[in-house]
């Protein structure tokens, strides 16, 4: 009897509260990391600023300020939902897929050397290219804007698509589960105002998709031959081939054998 009472006290007074705190800390940590991957961190800062302003006005009884904040609150909520719609969609998409409790994605077989070789050859020839690597968020709507191929991934195929002025040249190729599933696809353009003016449509398209999903997009510049990567709402311009290789290895959770082709 005493043992049962002791176990119940230990469970109710120690174990459950500790478990409660750990789960809450995990949720906050994962939500914070997801926010950092998008421009929604600006949303958090703005919200905190408004809350502090409201608290300050409430404590000092600034009636006019309180009236103005209460009057503007509905409009602010609607405005935030419109302005940060891509970021909010990405966050809720990741939460809906259970990514808040997932620390590492399951590795998928993907022979990547063909993409790297083709990218370097196209860069030398000053031929633009746009390659989308699908991760956990599906890209069905994007795939439907292009031509379905479902072909084996190879450097020869990529060079054929981007190395000549074919109808598929100006669009993006979509790679999923180690296959080139579509070509000539159109990506949404970024709405960021501070993007470099020198960036062309390919870079804006790559950044646009990176803002709306967790895809990784490789871009070869037709003007400069620079190879860049876009992911997590950020464009990393003019990377060295080894840096591209290293980042793809990490972002796509690839094994060493995935580079052996």
PDB file of C-alpha atoms in Angstrom:
ATOM      1  CA  UNK A   1       0.000   0.000   0.000  1.00  0.00           C
ATOM      2  CA  UNK A   2       2.780   2.438   0.972  1.00  0.00           C
ATOM      3  CA  UNK A   3       4.657   1.533  -2.218  1.00  0.00           C
ATOM      4  CA  UNK A   4       1.611   2.317  -4.345  1.00  0.00           C
ATOM      5  CA  UNK A   5       1.126   5.660  -2.582  1.00  0.00           C
ATOM      6  CA  UNK A   6       4.800   6.500  -3.056  1.00  0.00           C
ATOM      7  CA  UNK A   7       4.650   5.559  -6.722  1.00  0.00           C
ATOM      8  CA  UNK A   8       1.515   7.655  -7.208  1.00  0.00           C
ATOM      9  CA  UNK A   9       3.104  10.664  -5.497  1.00  0.00           C
ATOM     10  CA  UNK A  10       6.280  10.237  -7.565  1.00  0.00           C
ATOM     11  CA  UNK A  11       4.262   9.939 -10.761  1.00  0.00           C
ATOM     12  CA  UNK A  12       1.908  12.826 -10.072  1.00  0.00           C
ATOM     13  CA  UNK A  13       4.298  15.249  -8.383  1.00  0.00           C
ATOM     14  CA  UNK A  14       7.588  14.612 -10.179  1.00  0.00           C
ATOM     15  CA  UNK A  15       7.427  12.567 -13.371  1.00  0.00           C
ATOM     16  CA  UNK A  16       4.302  14.095 -14.955  1.00  0.00           C
ATOM     17  CA  UNK A  17       5.316  17.757 -14.309  1.00  0.00           C
ATOM     18  CA  UNK A  18       8.800  17.093 -15.714  1.00  0.00           C
ATOM     19  CA  UNK A  19       7.282  15.381 -18.763  1.00  0.00           C
ATOM     20  CA  UNK A  20       4.854  18.272 -19.165  1.00  0.00           C
ATOM     21  CA  UNK A  21       7.696  20.810 -19.151  1.00  0.00           C
ATOM     22  CA  UNK A  22       9.839  18.766 -21.558  1.00  0.00           C
ATOM     23  CA  UNK A  23       7.006  18.383 -24.111  1.00  0.00           C
ATOM     24  CA  UNK A  24       6.181  22.101 -23.899  1.00  0.00           C
ATOM     25  CA  UNK A  25       9.870  23.011 -24.324  1.00  0.00           C
ATOM     26  CA  UNK A  26      10.108  20.705 -27.367  1.00  0.00           C
ATOM     27  CA  UNK A  27       7.053  22.290 -28.973  1.00  0.00           C
ATOM     28  CA  UNK A  28       8.401  25.815 -28.435  1.00  0.00           C
ATOM     29  CA  UNK A  29      11.855  24.836 -29.715  1.00  0.00           C
ATOM     30  CA  UNK A  30      10.582  23.186 -32.894  1.00  0.00           C
ATOM     31  CA  UNK A  31       8.134  26.034 -33.554  1.00  0.00           C
ATOM     32  CA  UNK A  32      10.983  28.502 -33.114  1.00  0.00           C
ATOM     33  CA  UNK A  33      13.239  26.631 -35.575  1.00  0.00           C
ATOM     34  CA  UNK A  34      10.412  26.549 -38.144  1.00  0.00           C
ATOM     35  CA  UNK A  35       9.867  30.293 -37.703  1.00  0.00           C
ATOM     36  CA  UNK A  36      13.575  30.929 -38.245  1.00  0.00           C
ATOM     37  CA  UNK A  37      13.384  29.137 -41.616  1.00  0.00           C
ATOM     38  CA  UNK A  38      10.925  31.746 -42.905  1.00  0.00           C
ATOM     39  CA  UNK A  39      10.489  35.490 -42.877  1.00  0.00           C
ATOM     40  CA  UNK A  40       7.780  34.928 -40.237  1.00  0.00           C
ATOM     41  CA  UNK A  41      10.358  35.791 -37.583  1.00  0.00           C
ATOM     42  CA  UNK A  42       9.552  39.396 -38.537  1.00  0.00           C
ATOM     43  CA  UNK A  43       5.928  38.616 -37.733  1.00  0.00           C
ATOM     44  CA  UNK A  44       6.905  37.443 -34.242  1.00  0.00           C
ATOM     45  CA  UNK A  45       8.953  40.570 -33.581  1.00  0.00           C
ATOM     46  CA  UNK A  46       6.141  42.823 -34.760  1.00  0.00           C
ATOM     47  CA  UNK A  47       3.595  40.978 -32.620  1.00  0.00           C
ATOM     48  CA  UNK A  48       5.803  41.241 -29.525  1.00  0.00           C
ATOM     49  CA  UNK A  49       6.262  44.956 -30.162  1.00  0.00           C
ATOM     50  CA  UNK A  50       2.492  45.504 -30.346  1.00  0.00           C
ATOM     51  CA  UNK A  51       1.963  43.460 -27.153  1.00  0.00           C
ATOM     52  CA  UNK A  52       4.578  45.527 -25.306  1.00  0.00           C
ATOM     53  CA  UNK A  53       3.010  48.741 -26.566  1.00  0.00           C
ATOM     54  CA  UNK A  54      -0.417  47.562 -25.420  1.00  0.00           C
ATOM     55  CA  UNK A  55       0.923  46.594 -21.970  1.00  0.00           C
ATOM     56  CA  UNK A  56       2.685  49.947 -21.664  1.00  0.00           C
ATOM     57  CA  UNK A  57      -0.509  51.822 -22.584  1.00  0.00           C
ATOM     58  CA  UNK A  58      -2.597  49.697 -20.199  1.00  0.00           C
ATOM     59  CA  UNK A  59      -0.262  50.237 -17.233  1.00  0.00           C
ATOM     60  CA  UNK A  60      -0.076  54.008 -17.786  1.00  0.00           C
ATOM     61  CA  UNK A  61      -3.813  54.178 -18.652  1.00  0.00           C
ATOM     62  CA  UNK A  62      -3.235  55.815 -22.028  1.00  0.00           C
ATOM     63  CA  UNK A  63      -6.873  55.707 -23.089  1.00  0.00           C
ATOM     64  CA  UNK A  64      -6.372  57.134 -26.561  1.00  0.00           C
ATOM     65  CA  UNK A  65      -3.597  54.655 -27.406  1.00  0.00           C
ATOM     66  CA  UNK A  66      -5.680  51.750 -26.039  1.00  0.00           C
ATOM     67  CA  UNK A  67      -8.687  52.850 -28.088  1.00  0.00           C
ATOM     68  CA  UNK A  68      -6.549  53.105 -31.226  1.00  0.00           C
ATOM     69  CA  UNK A  69      -4.974  49.650 -30.696  1.00  0.00           C
ATOM     70  CA  UNK A  70      -8.372  48.049 -30.042  1.00  0.00           C
ATOM     71  CA  UNK A  71      -9.756  49.755 -33.146  1.00  0.00           C
ATOM     72  CA  UNK A  72      -6.870  48.614 -35.357  1.00  0.00           C
ATOM     73  CA  UNK A  73      -6.565  45.062 -33.963  1.00  0.00           C
ATOM     74  CA  UNK A  74      -8.951  43.358 -36.474  1.00  0.00           C
ATOM     75  CA  UNK A  75      -7.299  45.141 -39.412  1.00  0.00           C
ATOM     76  CA  UNK A  76      -3.831  44.181 -38.157  1.00  0.00           C
ATOM     77  CA  UNK A  77      -4.798  40.510 -37.943  1.00  0.00           C
ATOM     78  CA  UNK A  78      -6.167  40.522 -41.493  1.00  0.00           C
ATOM     79  CA  UNK A  79      -3.142  42.459 -42.776  1.00  0.00           C
ATOM     80  CA  UNK A  80      -0.699  40.040 -41.143  1.00  0.00           C
ATOM     81  CA  UNK A  81      -2.548  37.070 -42.642  1.00  0.00           C
ATOM     82  CA  UNK A  82      -2.293  38.623 -46.133  1.00  0.00           C
ATOM     83  CA  UNK A  83       1.305  39.875 -45.951  1.00  0.00           C
ATOM     84  CA  UNK A  84       2.757  36.732 -44.389  1.00  0.00           C
ATOM     85  CA  UNK A  85       0.477  34.254 -46.157  1.00  0.00           C
ATOM     86  CA  UNK A  86       3.345  32.272 -47.780  1.00  0.00           C
ATOM     87  CA  UNK A  87       5.223  32.006 -44.470  1.00  0.00           C
ATOM     88  CA  UNK A  88       2.122  31.014 -42.500  1.00  0.00           C
ATOM     89  CA  UNK A  89       1.215  28.398 -45.129  1.00  0.00           C
ATOM     90  CA  UNK A  90       4.684  26.908 -44.905  1.00  0.00           C
ATOM     91  CA  UNK A  91       4.580  26.758 -41.110  1.00  0.00           C
ATOM     92  CA  UNK A  92       1.174  25.078 -40.979  1.00  0.00           C
ATOM     93  CA  UNK A  93       2.180  22.687 -43.766  1.00  0.00           C
ATOM     94  CA  UNK A  94       5.192  21.546 -41.752  1.00  0.00           C
ATOM     95  CA  UNK A  95       3.121  21.252 -38.569  1.00  0.00           C
ATOM     96  CA  UNK A  96       0.492  19.230 -40.426  1.00  0.00           C
ATOM     97  CA  UNK A  97       3.143  16.813 -41.626  1.00  0.00           C
ATOM     98  CA  UNK A  98       4.350  16.216 -38.091  1.00  0.00           C
ATOM     99  CA  UNK A  99       7.673  17.949 -38.670  1.00  0.00           C
ATOM    100  CA  UNK A 100       7.478  19.602 -35.270  1.00  0.00           C
ATOM    101  CA  UNK A 101       8.446  16.270 -33.693  1.00  0.00           C
ATOM    102  CA  UNK A 102      10.764  15.148 -36.479  1.00  0.00           C
ATOM    103  CA  UNK A 103      14.452  15.863 -36.105  1.00  0.00           C
ATOM    104  CA  UNK A 104      15.796  14.011 -39.139  1.00  0.00           C
ATOM    105  CA  UNK A 105      14.194  13.070 -42.416  1.00  0.00           C
ATOM    106  CA  UNK A 106      14.346   9.554 -43.739  1.00  0.00           C
ATOM    107  CA  UNK A 107      17.013   9.281 -46.395  1.00  0.00           C
ATOM    108  CA  UNK A 108      15.820   8.805 -49.968  1.00  0.00           C
ATOM    109  CA  UNK A 109      17.941   7.243 -52.698  1.00  0.00           C
ATOM    110  CA  UNK A 110      19.120   9.955 -55.052  1.00  0.00           C
ATOM    111  CA  UNK A 111      22.055   9.823 -57.418  1.00  0.00           C
ATOM    112  CA  UNK A 112      23.170  13.429 -57.409  1.00  0.00           C
ATOM    113  CA  UNK A 113      26.475  13.461 -59.242  1.00  0.00           C
ATOM    114  CA  UNK A 114      24.679  13.692 -62.584  1.00  0.00           C
ATOM    115  CA  UNK A 115      23.045  16.956 -61.503  1.00  0.00           C
ATOM    116  CA  UNK A 116      26.347  18.405 -60.298  1.00  0.00           C
ATOM    117  CA  UNK A 117      28.211  17.435 -63.486  1.00  0.00           C
ATOM    118  CA  UNK A 118      25.455  18.840 -65.700  1.00  0.00           C
ATOM    119  CA  UNK A 119      25.348  22.069 -63.672  1.00  0.00           C
ATOM    120  CA  UNK A 120      29.081  22.655 -64.072  1.00  0.00           C
ATOM    121  CA  UNK A 121      28.961  21.957 -67.811  1.00  0.00           C
ATOM    122  CA  UNK A 122      25.979  24.272 -68.286  1.00  0.00           C
ATOM    123  CA  UNK A 123      27.715  26.958 -66.209  1.00  0.00           C
ATOM    124  CA  UNK A 124      30.787  26.772 -68.446  1.00  0.00           C
ATOM    125  CA  UNK A 125      28.577  27.081 -71.542  1.00  0.00           C
ATOM    126  CA  UNK A 126      26.578  29.953 -69.996  1.00  0.00           C
ATOM    127  CA  UNK A 127      23.360  27.977 -70.266  1.00  0.00           C
ATOM    128  CA  UNK A 128      20.780  28.687 -67.570  1.00  0.00           C
ATOM    129  CA  UNK A 129      19.199  25.880 -65.554  1.00  0.00           C
ATOM    130  CA  UNK A 130      16.636  25.492 -62.801  1.00  0.00           C
ATOM    131  CA  UNK A 131      16.458  22.220 -60.831  1.00  0.00           C
ATOM    132  CA  UNK A 132      13.950  21.587 -58.025  1.00  0.00           C
ATOM    133  CA  UNK A 133      14.607  18.899 -55.413  1.00  0.00           C
ATOM    134  CA  UNK A 134      11.332  17.961 -53.739  1.00  0.00           C
ATOM    135  CA  UNK A 135      11.546  17.200 -50.040  1.00  0.00           C
ATOM    136  CA  UNK A 136       8.576  16.583 -47.717  1.00  0.00           C
ATOM    137  CA  UNK A 137       6.185  19.145 -49.234  1.00  0.00           C
ATOM    138  CA  UNK A 138       4.749  17.818 -52.495  1.00  0.00           C
ATOM    139  CA  UNK A 139       4.887  19.938 -55.653  1.00  0.00           C
ATOM    140  CA  UNK A 140       1.931  18.532 -57.604  1.00  0.00           C
ATOM    141  CA  UNK A 141       0.681  21.966 -58.669  1.00  0.00           C
ATOM    142  CA  UNK A 142       4.146  22.895 -59.943  1.00  0.00           C
ATOM    143  CA  UNK A 143       4.568  19.568 -61.755  1.00  0.00           C
ATOM    144  CA  UNK A 144       1.271  20.078 -63.567  1.00  0.00           C
ATOM    145  CA  UNK A 145       2.552  23.307 -65.149  1.00  0.00           C
ATOM    146  CA  UNK A 146       5.288  21.368 -66.989  1.00  0.00           C
ATOM    147  CA  UNK A 147       5.645  18.222 -69.074  1.00  0.00           C
ATOM    148  CA  UNK A 148       5.605  14.902 -67.238  1.00  0.00           C
ATOM    149  CA  UNK A 149       8.685  12.751 -67.936  1.00  0.00           C
ATOM    150  CA  UNK A 150       9.179  10.232 -65.091  1.00  0.00           C
ATOM    151  CA  UNK A 151      12.674   9.596 -66.458  1.00  0.00           C
ATOM    152  CA  UNK A 152      15.838   8.287 -64.864  1.00  0.00           C
ATOM    153  CA  UNK A 153      18.003  11.122 -63.602  1.00  0.00           C
ATOM    154  CA  UNK A 154      21.214  11.663 -65.575  1.00  0.00           C
ATOM    155  CA  UNK A 155      23.563  14.450 -66.574  1.00  0.00           C
ATOM    156  CA  UNK A 156      22.925  13.736 -70.272  1.00  0.00           C
ATOM    157  CA  UNK A 157      19.193  14.297 -69.888  1.00  0.00           C
ATOM    158  CA  UNK A 158      19.681  17.548 -67.989  1.00  0.00           C
ATOM    159  CA  UNK A 159      22.140  18.856 -70.586  1.00  0.00           C
ATOM    160  CA  UNK A 160      19.698  17.906 -73.339  1.00  0.00           C
ATOM    161  CA  UNK A 161      16.904  19.852 -71.641  1.00  0.00           C
ATOM    162  CA  UNK A 162      18.877  22.989 -70.770  1.00  0.00           C
ATOM    163  CA  UNK A 163      21.699  22.850 -73.310  1.00  0.00           C
ATOM    164  CA  UNK A 164      19.569  23.706 -76.314  1.00  0.00           C
ATOM    165  CA  UNK A 165      16.716  26.088 -77.042  1.00  0.00           C
ATOM    166  CA  UNK A 166      13.923  23.572 -76.598  1.00  0.00           C
ATOM    167  CA  UNK A 167      10.438  24.445 -75.247  1.00  0.00           C
ATOM    168  CA  UNK A 168      11.509  22.945 -71.900  1.00  0.00           C
ATOM    169  CA  UNK A 169      14.619  25.103 -71.550  1.00  0.00           C
ATOM    170  CA  UNK A 170      13.031  28.086 -69.833  1.00  0.00           C
ATOM    171  CA  UNK A 171      11.199  26.136 -67.149  1.00  0.00           C
ATOM    172  CA  UNK A 172      12.348  24.070 -64.181  1.00  0.00           C
ATOM    173  CA  UNK A 173      12.925  20.346 -63.892  1.00  0.00           C
ATOM    174  CA  UNK A 174      11.403  18.612 -60.850  1.00  0.00           C
ATOM    175  CA  UNK A 175      13.330  15.800 -59.154  1.00  0.00           C
ATOM    176  CA  UNK A 176      11.545  13.572 -56.650  1.00  0.00           C
ATOM    177  CA  UNK A 177      12.553  10.204 -55.185  1.00  0.00           C
ATOM    178  CA  UNK A 178      15.595  10.043 -57.458  1.00  0.00           C
ATOM    179  CA  UNK A 179      13.627  10.567 -60.693  1.00  0.00           C
ATOM    180  CA  UNK A 180      13.178  13.498 -63.040  1.00  0.00           C
ATOM    181  CA  UNK A 181       9.405  13.621 -62.968  1.00  0.00           C
ATOM    182  CA  UNK A 182       8.754  16.808 -64.962  1.00  0.00           C
ATOM    183  CA  UNK A 183      10.438  19.507 -67.053  1.00  0.00           C
ATOM    184  CA  UNK A 184       9.430  22.947 -68.277  1.00  0.00           C
ATOM    185  CA  UNK A 185       7.589  23.661 -65.007  1.00  0.00           C
ATOM    186  CA  UNK A 186       6.837  27.222 -63.919  1.00  0.00           C
ATOM    187  CA  UNK A 187       7.670  28.377 -60.399  1.00  0.00           C
ATOM    188  CA  UNK A 188       6.108  31.258 -58.446  1.00  0.00           C
ATOM    189  CA  UNK A 189       8.196  34.431 -58.476  1.00  0.00           C
ATOM    190  CA  UNK A 190       9.486  35.893 -55.228  1.00  0.00           C
ATOM    191  CA  UNK A 191       7.733  38.960 -53.881  1.00  0.00           C
ATOM    192  CA  UNK A 192      10.716  40.110 -51.836  1.00  0.00           C
ATOM    193  CA  UNK A 193      11.446  43.779 -52.483  1.00  0.00           C
ATOM    194  CA  UNK A 194      15.100  43.717 -51.411  1.00  0.00           C
ATOM    195  CA  UNK A 195      16.238  41.039 -53.864  1.00  0.00           C
ATOM    196  CA  UNK A 196      19.192  42.040 -56.029  1.00  0.00           C
ATOM    197  CA  UNK A 197      18.092  43.758 -59.241  1.00  0.00           C
ATOM    198  CA  UNK A 198      20.724  41.821 -61.158  1.00  0.00           C
ATOM    199  CA  UNK A 199      18.873  38.583 -60.495  1.00  0.00           C
ATOM    200  CA  UNK A 200      16.843  37.326 -63.423  1.00  0.00           C
ATOM    201  CA  UNK A 201      13.634  35.354 -63.607  1.00  0.00           C
ATOM    202  CA  UNK A 202      15.305  32.032 -62.708  1.00  0.00           C
ATOM    203  CA  UNK A 203      16.671  33.336 -59.420  1.00  0.00           C
ATOM    204  CA  UNK A 204      13.374  35.026 -58.543  1.00  0.00           C
ATOM    205  CA  UNK A 205      11.505  31.812 -59.356  1.00  0.00           C
ATOM    206  CA  UNK A 206      13.881  29.715 -57.256  1.00  0.00           C
ATOM    207  CA  UNK A 207      13.500  32.063 -54.309  1.00  0.00           C
ATOM    208  CA  UNK A 208       9.734  32.196 -54.791  1.00  0.00           C
ATOM    209  CA  UNK A 209       9.375  28.422 -54.430  1.00  0.00           C
ATOM    210  CA  UNK A 210      11.814  28.390 -51.492  1.00  0.00           C
ATOM    211  CA  UNK A 211       9.546  30.899 -49.745  1.00  0.00           C
ATOM    212  CA  UNK A 212       6.460  28.727 -50.175  1.00  0.00           C
ATOM    213  CA  UNK A 213       7.802  25.221 -49.557  1.00  0.00           C
ATOM    214  CA  UNK A 214      10.735  23.244 -48.184  1.00  0.00           C
ATOM    215  CA  UNK A 215      12.086  22.422 -51.660  1.00  0.00           C
ATOM    216  CA  UNK A 216      15.767  22.941 -52.514  1.00  0.00           C
ATOM    217  CA  UNK A 217      16.314  24.690 -55.851  1.00  0.00           C
ATOM    218  CA  UNK A 218      19.561  24.749 -57.806  1.00  0.00           C
ATOM    219  CA  UNK A 219      20.056  27.650 -60.221  1.00  0.00           C
ATOM    220  CA  UNK A 220      22.643  28.108 -62.969  1.00  0.00           C
ATOM    221  CA  UNK A 221      22.925  31.699 -64.141  1.00  0.00           C
ATOM    222  CA  UNK A 222      22.854  32.212 -67.893  1.00  0.00           C
ATOM    223  CA  UNK A 223      24.604  35.590 -67.584  1.00  0.00           C
ATOM    224  CA  UNK A 224      27.436  34.763 -65.158  1.00  0.00           C
ATOM    225  CA  UNK A 225      27.559  30.978 -64.963  1.00  0.00           C
ATOM    226  CA  UNK A 226      27.185  31.178 -61.172  1.00  0.00           C
ATOM    227  CA  UNK A 227      25.675  28.152 -59.438  1.00  0.00           C
ATOM    228  CA  UNK A 228      23.321  28.993 -56.563  1.00  0.00           C
ATOM    229  CA  UNK A 229      20.981  27.241 -54.149  1.00  0.00           C
ATOM    230  CA  UNK A 230      17.660  28.476 -52.790  1.00  0.00           C
ATOM    231  CA  UNK A 231      16.031  26.988 -49.699  1.00  0.00           C
ATOM    232  CA  UNK A 232      14.296  28.104 -46.511  1.00  0.00           C
ATOM    233  CA  UNK A 233      13.246  31.403 -48.145  1.00  0.00           C
ATOM    234  CA  UNK A 234      16.884  32.359 -48.810  1.00  0.00           C
ATOM    235  CA  UNK A 235      19.024  32.437 -51.969  1.00  0.00           C
ATOM    236  CA  UNK A 236      22.702  31.486 -51.609  1.00  0.00           C
ATOM    237  CA  UNK A 237      24.380  32.953 -54.678  1.00  0.00           C
ATOM    238  CA  UNK A 238      27.512  31.847 -56.540  1.00  0.00           C
ATOM    239  CA  UNK A 239      28.600  28.800 -54.541  1.00  0.00           C
ATOM    240  CA  UNK A 240      31.637  26.680 -55.288  1.00  0.00           C
ATOM    241  CA  UNK A 241      30.850  23.174 -56.663  1.00  0.00           C
ATOM    242  CA  UNK A 242      32.073  21.496 -53.469  1.00  0.00           C
ATOM    243  CA  UNK A 243      29.901  23.821 -51.395  1.00  0.00           C
ATOM    244  CA  UNK A 244      26.884  22.921 -53.540  1.00  0.00           C
ATOM    245  CA  UNK A 245      27.690  19.251 -53.105  1.00  0.00           C
ATOM    246  CA  UNK A 246      28.077  19.582 -49.345  1.00  0.00           C
ATOM    247  CA  UNK A 247      24.850  21.521 -48.881  1.00  0.00           C
ATOM    248  CA  UNK A 248      22.824  19.134 -51.045  1.00  0.00           C
ATOM    249  CA  UNK A 249      24.269  16.234 -49.079  1.00  0.00           C
ATOM    250  CA  UNK A 250      23.026  17.815 -45.849  1.00  0.00           C
ATOM    251  CA  UNK A 251      19.719  19.265 -47.050  1.00  0.00           C
ATOM    252  CA  UNK A 252      18.581  16.143 -48.906  1.00  0.00           C
ATOM    253  CA  UNK A 253      19.932  13.828 -46.191  1.00  0.00           C
ATOM    254  CA  UNK A 254      21.945  11.804 -48.666  1.00  0.00           C
ATOM    255  CA  UNK A 255      24.251   8.892 -47.984  1.00  0.00           C
ATOM    256  CA  UNK A 256      27.750   8.782 -49.480  1.00  0.00           C
ATOM    257  CA  UNK A 257      26.712   6.160 -52.011  1.00  0.00           C
ATOM    258  CA  UNK A 258      24.135   8.593 -53.433  1.00  0.00           C
ATOM    259  CA  UNK A 259      27.069  10.540 -54.901  1.00  0.00           C
ATOM    260  CA  UNK A 260      28.612   7.598 -56.654  1.00  0.00           C
ATOM    261  CA  UNK A 261      27.500   7.773 -60.251  1.00  0.00           C
TER     262      UNK A 261
END
